[in-house]
Tab-separated table of C-alpha atoms in Angstrom:
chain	number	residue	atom	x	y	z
T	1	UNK	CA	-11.344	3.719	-38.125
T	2	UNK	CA	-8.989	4.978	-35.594
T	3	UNK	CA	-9.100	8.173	-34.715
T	4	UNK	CA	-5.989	10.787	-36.518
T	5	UNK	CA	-3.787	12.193	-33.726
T	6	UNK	CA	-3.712	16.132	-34.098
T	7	UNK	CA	-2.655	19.218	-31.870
T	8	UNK	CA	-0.103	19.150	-29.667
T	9	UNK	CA	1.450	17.792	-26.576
T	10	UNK	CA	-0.812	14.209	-25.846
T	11	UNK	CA	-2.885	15.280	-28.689
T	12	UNK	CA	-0.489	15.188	-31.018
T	13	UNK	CA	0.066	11.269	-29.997
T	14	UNK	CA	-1.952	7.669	-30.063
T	15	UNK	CA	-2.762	7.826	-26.999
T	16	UNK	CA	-5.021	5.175	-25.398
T	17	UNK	CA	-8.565	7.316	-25.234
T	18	UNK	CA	-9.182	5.838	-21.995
T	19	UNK	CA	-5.923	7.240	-21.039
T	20	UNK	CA	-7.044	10.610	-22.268
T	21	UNK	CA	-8.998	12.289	-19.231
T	22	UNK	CA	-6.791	10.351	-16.277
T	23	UNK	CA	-4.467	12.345	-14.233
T	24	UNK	CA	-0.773	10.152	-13.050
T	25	UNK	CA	-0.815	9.271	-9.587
T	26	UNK	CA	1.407	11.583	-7.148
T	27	UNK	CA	1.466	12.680	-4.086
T	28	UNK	CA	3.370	16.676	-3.591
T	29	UNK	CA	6.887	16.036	-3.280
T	30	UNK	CA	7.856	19.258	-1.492
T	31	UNK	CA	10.746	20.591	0.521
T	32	UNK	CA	9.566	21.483	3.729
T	33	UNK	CA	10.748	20.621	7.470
T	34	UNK	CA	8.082	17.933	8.179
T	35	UNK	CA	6.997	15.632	5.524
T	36	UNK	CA	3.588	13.700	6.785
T	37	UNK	CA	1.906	13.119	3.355
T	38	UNK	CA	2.854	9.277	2.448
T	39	UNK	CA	3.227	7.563	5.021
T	40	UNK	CA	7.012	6.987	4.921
T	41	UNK	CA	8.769	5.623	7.798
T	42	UNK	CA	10.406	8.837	9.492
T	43	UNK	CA	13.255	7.339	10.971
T	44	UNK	CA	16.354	6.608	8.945
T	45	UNK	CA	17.756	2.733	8.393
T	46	UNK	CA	19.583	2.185	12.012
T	47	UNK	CA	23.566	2.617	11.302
T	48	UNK	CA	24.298	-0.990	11.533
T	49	UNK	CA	21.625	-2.083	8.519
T	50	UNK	CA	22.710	1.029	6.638
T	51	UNK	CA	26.301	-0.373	6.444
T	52	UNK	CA	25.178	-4.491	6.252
T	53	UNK	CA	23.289	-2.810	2.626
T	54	UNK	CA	25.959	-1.403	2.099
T	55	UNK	CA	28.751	-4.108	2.207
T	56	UNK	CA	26.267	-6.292	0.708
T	57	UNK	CA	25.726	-4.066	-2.660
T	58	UNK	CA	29.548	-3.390	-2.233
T	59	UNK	CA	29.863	-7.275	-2.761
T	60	UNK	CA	27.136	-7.589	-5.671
T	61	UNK	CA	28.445	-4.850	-7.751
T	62	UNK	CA	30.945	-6.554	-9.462
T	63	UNK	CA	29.280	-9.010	-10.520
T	64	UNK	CA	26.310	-6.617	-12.557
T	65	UNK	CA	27.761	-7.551	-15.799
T	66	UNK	CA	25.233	-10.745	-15.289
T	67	UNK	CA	21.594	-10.744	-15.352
T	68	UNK	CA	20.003	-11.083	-11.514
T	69	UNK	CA	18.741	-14.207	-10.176
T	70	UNK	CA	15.332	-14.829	-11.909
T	71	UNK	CA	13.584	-16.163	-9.149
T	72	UNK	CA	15.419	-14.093	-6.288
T	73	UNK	CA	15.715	-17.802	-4.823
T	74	UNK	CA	17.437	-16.221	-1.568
T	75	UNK	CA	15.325	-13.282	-0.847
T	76	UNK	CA	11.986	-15.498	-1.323
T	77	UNK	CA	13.085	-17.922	1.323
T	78	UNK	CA	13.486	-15.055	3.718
T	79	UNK	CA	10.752	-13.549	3.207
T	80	UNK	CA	8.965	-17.050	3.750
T	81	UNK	CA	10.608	-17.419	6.929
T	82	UNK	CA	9.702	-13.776	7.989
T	83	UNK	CA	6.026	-14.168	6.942
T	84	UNK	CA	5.324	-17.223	9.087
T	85	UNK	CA	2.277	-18.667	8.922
T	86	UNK	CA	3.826	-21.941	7.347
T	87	UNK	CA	4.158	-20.214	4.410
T	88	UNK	CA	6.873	-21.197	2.261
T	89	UNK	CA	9.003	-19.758	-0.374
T	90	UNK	CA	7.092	-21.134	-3.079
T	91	UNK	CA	4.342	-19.264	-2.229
T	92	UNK	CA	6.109	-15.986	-2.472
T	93	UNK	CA	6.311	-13.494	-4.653
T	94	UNK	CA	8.051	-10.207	-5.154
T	95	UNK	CA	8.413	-7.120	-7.292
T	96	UNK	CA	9.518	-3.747	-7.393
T	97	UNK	CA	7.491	-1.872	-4.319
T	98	UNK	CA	3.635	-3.537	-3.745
T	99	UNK	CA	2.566	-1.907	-6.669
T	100	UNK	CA	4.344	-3.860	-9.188
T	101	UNK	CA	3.221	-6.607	-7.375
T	102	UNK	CA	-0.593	-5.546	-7.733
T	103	UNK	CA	-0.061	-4.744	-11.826
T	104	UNK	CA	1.428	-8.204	-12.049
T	105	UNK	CA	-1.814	-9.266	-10.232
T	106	UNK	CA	-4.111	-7.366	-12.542
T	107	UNK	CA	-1.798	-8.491	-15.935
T	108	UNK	CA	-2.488	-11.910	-14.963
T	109	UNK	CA	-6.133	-12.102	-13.860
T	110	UNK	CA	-7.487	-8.947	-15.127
T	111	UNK	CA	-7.219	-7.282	-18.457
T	112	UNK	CA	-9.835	-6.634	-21.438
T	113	UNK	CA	-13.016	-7.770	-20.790
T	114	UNK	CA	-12.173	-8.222	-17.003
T	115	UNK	CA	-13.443	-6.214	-13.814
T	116	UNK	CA	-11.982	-5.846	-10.385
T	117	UNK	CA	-14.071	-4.517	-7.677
T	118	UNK	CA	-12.600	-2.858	-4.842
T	119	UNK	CA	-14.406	-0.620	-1.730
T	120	UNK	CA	-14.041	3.105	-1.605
T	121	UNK	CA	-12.475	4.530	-0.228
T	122	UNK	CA	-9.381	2.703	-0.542
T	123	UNK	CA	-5.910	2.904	-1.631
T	124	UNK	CA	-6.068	5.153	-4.921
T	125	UNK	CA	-3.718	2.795	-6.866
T	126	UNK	CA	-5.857	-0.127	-6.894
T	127	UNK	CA	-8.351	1.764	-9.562
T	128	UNK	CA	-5.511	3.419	-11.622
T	129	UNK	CA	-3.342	-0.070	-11.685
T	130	UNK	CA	-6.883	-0.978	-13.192
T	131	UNK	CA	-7.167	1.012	-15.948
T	132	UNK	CA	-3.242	0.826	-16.726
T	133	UNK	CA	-4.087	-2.757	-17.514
T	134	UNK	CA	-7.186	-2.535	-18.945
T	135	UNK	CA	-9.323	-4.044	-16.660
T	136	UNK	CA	-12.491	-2.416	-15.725
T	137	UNK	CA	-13.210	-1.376	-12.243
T	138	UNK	CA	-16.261	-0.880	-10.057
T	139	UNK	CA	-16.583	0.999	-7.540
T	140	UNK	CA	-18.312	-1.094	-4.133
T	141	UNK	CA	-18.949	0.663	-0.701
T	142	UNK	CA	-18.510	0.959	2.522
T	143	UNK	CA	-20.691	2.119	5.441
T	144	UNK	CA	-21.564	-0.743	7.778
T	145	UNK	CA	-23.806	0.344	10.753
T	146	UNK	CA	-20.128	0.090	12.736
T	147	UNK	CA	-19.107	3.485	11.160
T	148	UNK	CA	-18.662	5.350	7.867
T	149	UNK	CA	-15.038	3.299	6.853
T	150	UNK	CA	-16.411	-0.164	8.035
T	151	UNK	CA	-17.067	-2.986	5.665
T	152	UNK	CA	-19.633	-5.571	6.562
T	153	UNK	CA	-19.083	-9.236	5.508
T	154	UNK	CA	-22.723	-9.734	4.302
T	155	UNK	CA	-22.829	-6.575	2.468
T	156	UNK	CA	-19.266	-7.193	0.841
T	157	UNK	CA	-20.302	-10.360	-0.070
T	158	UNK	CA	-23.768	-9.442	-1.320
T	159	UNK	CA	-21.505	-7.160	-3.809
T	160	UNK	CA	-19.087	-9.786	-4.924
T	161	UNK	CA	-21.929	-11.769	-6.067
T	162	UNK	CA	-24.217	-9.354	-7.797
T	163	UNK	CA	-21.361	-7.756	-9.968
T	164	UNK	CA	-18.927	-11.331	-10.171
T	165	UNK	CA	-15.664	-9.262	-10.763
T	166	UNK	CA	-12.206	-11.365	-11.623
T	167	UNK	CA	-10.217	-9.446	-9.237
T	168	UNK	CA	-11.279	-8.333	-5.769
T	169	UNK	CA	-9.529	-6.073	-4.282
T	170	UNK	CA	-9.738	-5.314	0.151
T	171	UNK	CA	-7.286	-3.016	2.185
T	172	UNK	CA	-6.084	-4.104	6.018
T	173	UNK	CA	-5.363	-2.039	7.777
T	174	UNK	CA	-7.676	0.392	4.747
T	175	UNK	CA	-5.138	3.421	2.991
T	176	UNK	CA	-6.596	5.719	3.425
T	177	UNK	CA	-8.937	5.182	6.441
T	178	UNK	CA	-6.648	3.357	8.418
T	179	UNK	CA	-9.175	0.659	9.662
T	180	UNK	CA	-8.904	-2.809	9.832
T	181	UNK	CA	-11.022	-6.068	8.169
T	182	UNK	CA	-11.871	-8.451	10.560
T	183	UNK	CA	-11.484	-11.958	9.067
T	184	UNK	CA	-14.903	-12.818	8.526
T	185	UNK	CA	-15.082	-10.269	5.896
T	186	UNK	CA	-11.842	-11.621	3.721
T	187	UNK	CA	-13.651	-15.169	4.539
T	188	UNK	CA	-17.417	-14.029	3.017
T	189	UNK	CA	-15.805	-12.268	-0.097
T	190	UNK	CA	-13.618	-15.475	-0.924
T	191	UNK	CA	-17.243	-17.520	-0.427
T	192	UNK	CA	-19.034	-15.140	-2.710
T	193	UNK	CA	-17.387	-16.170	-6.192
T	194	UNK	CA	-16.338	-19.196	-6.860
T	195	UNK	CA	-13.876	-18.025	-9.574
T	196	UNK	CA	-12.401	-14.000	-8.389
T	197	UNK	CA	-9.112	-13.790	-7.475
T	198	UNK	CA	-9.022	-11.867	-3.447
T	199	UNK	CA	-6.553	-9.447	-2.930
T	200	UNK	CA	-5.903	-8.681	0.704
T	201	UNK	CA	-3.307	-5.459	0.858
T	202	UNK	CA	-1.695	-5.748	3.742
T	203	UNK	CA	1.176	-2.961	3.509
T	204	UNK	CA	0.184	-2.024	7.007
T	205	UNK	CA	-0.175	-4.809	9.001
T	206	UNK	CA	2.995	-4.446	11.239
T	207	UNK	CA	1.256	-1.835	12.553
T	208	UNK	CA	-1.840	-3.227	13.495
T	209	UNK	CA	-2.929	-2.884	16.816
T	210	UNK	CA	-2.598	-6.016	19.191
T	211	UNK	CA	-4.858	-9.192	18.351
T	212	UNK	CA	-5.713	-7.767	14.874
T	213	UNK	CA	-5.690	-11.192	12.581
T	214	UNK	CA	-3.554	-11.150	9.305
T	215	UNK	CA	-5.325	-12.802	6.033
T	216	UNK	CA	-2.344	-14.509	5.547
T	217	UNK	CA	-3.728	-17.261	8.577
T	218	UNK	CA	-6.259	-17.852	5.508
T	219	UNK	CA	-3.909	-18.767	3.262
T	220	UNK	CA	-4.591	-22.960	3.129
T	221	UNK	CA	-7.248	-24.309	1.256
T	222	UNK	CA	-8.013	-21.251	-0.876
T	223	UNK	CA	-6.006	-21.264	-3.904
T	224	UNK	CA	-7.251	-17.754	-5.033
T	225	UNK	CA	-6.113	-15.638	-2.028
T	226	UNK	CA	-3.412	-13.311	-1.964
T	227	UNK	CA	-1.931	-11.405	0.372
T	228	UNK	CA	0.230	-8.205	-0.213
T	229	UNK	CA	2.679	-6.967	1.769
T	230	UNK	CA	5.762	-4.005	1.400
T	231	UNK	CA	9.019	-3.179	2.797
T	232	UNK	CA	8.487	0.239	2.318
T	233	UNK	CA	6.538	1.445	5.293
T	234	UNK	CA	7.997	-0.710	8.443
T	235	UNK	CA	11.161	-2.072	7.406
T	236	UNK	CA	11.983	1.786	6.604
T	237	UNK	CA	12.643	0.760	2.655
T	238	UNK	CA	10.728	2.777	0.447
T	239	UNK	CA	13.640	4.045	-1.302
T	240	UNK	CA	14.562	0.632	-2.565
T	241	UNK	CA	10.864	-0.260	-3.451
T	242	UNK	CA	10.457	-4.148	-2.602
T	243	UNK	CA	7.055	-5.535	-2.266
T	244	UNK	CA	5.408	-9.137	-2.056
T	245	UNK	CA	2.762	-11.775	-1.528
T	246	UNK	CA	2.003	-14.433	-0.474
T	247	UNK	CA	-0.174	-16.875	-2.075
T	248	UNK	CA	-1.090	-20.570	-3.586
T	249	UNK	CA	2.170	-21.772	-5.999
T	250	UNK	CA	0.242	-21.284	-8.791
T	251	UNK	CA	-0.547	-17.681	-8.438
T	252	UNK	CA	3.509	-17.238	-8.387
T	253	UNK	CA	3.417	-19.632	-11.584
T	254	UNK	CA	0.670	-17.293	-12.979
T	255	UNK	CA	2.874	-14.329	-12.126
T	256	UNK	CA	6.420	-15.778	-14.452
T	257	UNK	CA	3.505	-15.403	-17.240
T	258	UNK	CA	3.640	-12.012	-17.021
T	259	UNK	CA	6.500	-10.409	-15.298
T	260	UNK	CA	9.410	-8.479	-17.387
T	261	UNK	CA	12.574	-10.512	-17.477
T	262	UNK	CA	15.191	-10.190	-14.677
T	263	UNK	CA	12.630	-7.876	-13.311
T	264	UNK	CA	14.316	-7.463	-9.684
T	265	UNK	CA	17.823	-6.048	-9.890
T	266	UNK	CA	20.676	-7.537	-7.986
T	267	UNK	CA	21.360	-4.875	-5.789
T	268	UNK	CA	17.057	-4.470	-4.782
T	269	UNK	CA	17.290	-7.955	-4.010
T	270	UNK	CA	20.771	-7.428	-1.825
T	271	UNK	CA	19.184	-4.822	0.146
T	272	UNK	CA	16.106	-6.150	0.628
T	273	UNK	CA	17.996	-9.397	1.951
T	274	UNK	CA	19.670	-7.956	4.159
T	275	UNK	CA	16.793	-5.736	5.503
T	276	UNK	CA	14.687	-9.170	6.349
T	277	UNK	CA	17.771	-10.469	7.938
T	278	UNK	CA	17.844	-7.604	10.461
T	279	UNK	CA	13.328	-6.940	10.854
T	280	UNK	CA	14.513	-6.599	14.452
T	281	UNK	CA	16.273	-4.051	14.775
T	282	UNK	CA	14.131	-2.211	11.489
T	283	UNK	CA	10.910	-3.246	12.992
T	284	UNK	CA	11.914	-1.890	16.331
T	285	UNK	CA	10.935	1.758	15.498
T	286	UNK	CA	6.781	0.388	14.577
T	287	UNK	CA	6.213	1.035	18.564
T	288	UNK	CA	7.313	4.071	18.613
T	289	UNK	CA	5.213	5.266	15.251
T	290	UNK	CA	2.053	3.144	16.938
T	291	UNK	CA	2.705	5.401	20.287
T	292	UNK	CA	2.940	9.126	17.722
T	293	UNK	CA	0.076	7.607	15.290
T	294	UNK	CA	-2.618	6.973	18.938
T	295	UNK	CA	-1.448	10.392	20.195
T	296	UNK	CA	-2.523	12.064	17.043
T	297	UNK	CA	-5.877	10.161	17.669
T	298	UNK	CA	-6.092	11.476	21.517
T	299	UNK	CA	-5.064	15.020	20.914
T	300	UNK	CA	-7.050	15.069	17.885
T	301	UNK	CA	-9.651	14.420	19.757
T	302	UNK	CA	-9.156	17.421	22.433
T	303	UNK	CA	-9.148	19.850	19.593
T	304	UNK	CA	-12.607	19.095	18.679
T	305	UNK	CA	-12.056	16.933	15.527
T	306	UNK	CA	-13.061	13.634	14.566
T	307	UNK	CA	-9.965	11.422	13.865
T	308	UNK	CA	-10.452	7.572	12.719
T	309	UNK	CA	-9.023	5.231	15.087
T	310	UNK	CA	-6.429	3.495	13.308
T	311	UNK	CA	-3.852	0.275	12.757
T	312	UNK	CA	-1.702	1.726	10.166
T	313	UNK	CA	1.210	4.497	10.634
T	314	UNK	CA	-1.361	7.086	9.750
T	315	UNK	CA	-4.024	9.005	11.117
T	316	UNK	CA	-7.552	9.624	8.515
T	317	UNK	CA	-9.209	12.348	10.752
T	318	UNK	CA	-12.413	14.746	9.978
T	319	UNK	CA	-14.426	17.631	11.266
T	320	UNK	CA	-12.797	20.293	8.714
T	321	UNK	CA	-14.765	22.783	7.699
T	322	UNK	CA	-12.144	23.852	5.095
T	323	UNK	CA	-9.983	20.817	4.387
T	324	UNK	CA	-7.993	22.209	1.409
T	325	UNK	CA	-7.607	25.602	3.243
T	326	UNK	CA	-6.237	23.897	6.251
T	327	UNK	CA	-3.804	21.547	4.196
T	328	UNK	CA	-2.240	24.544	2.758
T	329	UNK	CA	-2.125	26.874	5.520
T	330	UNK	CA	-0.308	23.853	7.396
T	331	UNK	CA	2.052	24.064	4.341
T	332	UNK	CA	2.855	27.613	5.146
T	333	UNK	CA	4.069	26.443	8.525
T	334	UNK	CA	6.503	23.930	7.021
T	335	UNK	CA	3.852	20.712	7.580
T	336	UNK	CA	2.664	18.666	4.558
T	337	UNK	CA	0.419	16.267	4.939
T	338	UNK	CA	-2.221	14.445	2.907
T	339	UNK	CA	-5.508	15.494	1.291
T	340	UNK	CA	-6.869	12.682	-0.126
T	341	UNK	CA	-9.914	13.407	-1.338
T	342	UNK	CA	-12.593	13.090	1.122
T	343	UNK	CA	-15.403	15.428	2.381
T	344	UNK	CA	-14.067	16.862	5.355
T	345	UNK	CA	-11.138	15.066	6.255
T	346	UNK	CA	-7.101	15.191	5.573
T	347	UNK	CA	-4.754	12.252	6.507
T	348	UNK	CA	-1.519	12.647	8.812
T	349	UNK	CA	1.086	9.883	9.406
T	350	UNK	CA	2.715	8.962	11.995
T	351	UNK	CA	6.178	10.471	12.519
T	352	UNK	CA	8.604	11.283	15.517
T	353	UNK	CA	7.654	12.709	18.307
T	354	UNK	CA	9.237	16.409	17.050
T	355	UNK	CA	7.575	15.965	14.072
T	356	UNK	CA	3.783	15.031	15.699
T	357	UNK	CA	4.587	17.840	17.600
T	358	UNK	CA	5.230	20.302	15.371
T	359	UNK	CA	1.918	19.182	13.088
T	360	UNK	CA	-0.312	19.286	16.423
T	361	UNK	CA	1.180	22.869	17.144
T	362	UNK	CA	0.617	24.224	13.307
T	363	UNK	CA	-2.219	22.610	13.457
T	364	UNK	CA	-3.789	23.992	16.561
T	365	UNK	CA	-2.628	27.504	14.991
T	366	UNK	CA	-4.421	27.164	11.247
T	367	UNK	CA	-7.722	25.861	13.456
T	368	UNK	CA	-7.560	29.203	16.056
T	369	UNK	CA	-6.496	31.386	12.872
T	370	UNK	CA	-9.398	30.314	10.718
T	371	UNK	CA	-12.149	30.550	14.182
């Protein structure tokens, strides 16, 4: 028999009982003069995109008395021709931020009796999209003899095969550690099943230091890779929440399976047209947040800490004796960043140049006011 529902509040409801001891996902939302803590893009849309969106909802709006275009027909072939690669709209997919696109993933190759397998630490989301849907997850490692945050092909791949997941799930660059995958890696987890579907999250990779290979140069010949991707981080558009991948037709065939219908409003997919149409000019601030995000590293550094070198707009750094302390007593001087979890360490992103400043000079403060 089913359990009776009593008490009050979530008690008093049916509630899922493996829904019962989870927490929802959120990062502080607070009202201070420099917000670090999720790795936003810090600089507004440039004028001239800002009013291109604009004329281009203007132009959609009377026209929301009719259902969107099912398959976003327009926005996929951008998005294609963005990507590269010889990928081609057929192969893309798209939802409402990377998440979606990730519970789509996990709705259509996970579910009861399922398990995805993803490295910790990694990006929190992966896990919870999990048990939203489900599936059950296991935790694999890290630690390669390269450093704490590395993952070795031979051990991923020893993993893959001794706990044969249906989903797999890798970060590059890693949220929250900021590191990279090299490709031999993505290539020895694909190798390692012969039936799990490979996730590479890629919501980073614009910012990827120079010669650092996407998974999306993978793509041929292995009908179970996917590659995820977002707008909200370098194209500055994580108000509108547009995310995608990349993969084999049929994973996008897999994907109509499951998806709501009319899932990606008219005006999401206007803005997020016109935002690919102009990556130039967007994409033209990512220097300038890969110049803030290695200073962080560098003056890190000279305070005595132990930052991760990174290739995302973010900064994973260590050597706290007090992380928790320090994250708040950085709050008090109108800085939020992230905690996110692990032993020692908080994580910073990359912002403009006032506001790395003003996070390196609060910081420098908490550290000589807790000596």
């Amino acid at each position: 028999m089913r359990p009776t529902a009593t008490g009050s509040g979530l008690d008093a409801l049916p509630l899922r009982a493996d829904l019962r001891a989870r927490v929802p996902y959120g990062a502080p939302q607070v009202d201070v003069p420099v917000r670090l803590n999720t790795n936003e893009c810090s600089y507004p849309l440039p004028e001239p995109v800002a009013m291109a969106v604009v004329e281009s909802v203007a132009r959609e709006v009377r026209g929301l008395n009719r259902y969107p275009d099912r398959e976003f027909t327009a926005l996929r072939e951008a998005l294609a021709g963005y990507l590269g690669h010889g990928v081609e709209a057929a192969q893309v997919w798209a939802a409402n931020g990377s998440n979606e696109v990730l519970l789509h993933l996990f709705q259509a190759f996970g579910g009861a009796g399922r398990t995805a397998l993803g490295f910790t630490p990694a990006y929190s989301m992966h896990p919870n999209i999990a048990a939203t849907s489900g599936t059950g997850w296991v935790d694999g490692h890290r630690g390669a003899a390269a450093g704490p945050f590395e993952l070795d092909a031979k051990d991923a791949a020893e993993q893959v095969a001794r706990h044969d997941p249906d989903l797999v799930m890798l970060c590059s660059p890693n949220n929250p550690t900021g590191t990279a995958l090299g490709l031999d890696v993505v290539r020895a987890v694909y190798e390692a099943s012969d039936r799990a579907v490979v996730v590479v999250d890629e919501a980073y990779e614009e910012f990827a230091r120079p010669g650092t290979p996407s998974a999306l140069t993978l793509l041929p010949g292995r009908p179970r890779l996917v590659v995820t991707r977002t707008m909200s981080k370098a194209f500055a558009l994580a108000g509108a929440r547009l995310g995608y991948l990349a993969a084999d037709p049929a994973v996008c065939d897999a994907l109509r399976l499951v998806r709501l219908p009319y899932h990606l409003s008219t005006l999401t997919q206007a803005a997020a047209l016109v935002a690919v149409q102009h990556a130039a000019d967007l994409l033209g601030t990512v220097a300038a947040l890969r110049e803030q995000r290695d200073r962080i590293v560098s003056e890190l550094a000279a305070l005595g800490l132990d930052p991760v070198p990174s290739d995302a707009n973010f900064v994973l750094f260590g050597g706290l004796r007090d992380p928790a302390g320090t994250w708040q007593r950085l709050l008090e001087h109108g800085v939020l960043i992230r905690d996110v979890g692990i032993e020692g360490h908080l994580r910073v992103t990359a912002g403009t140049p006032a506001e790395t400043t003003a996070f390196l000079t609060a910081l420098t403060a908490t550290l000589q006011e807790s000596s």
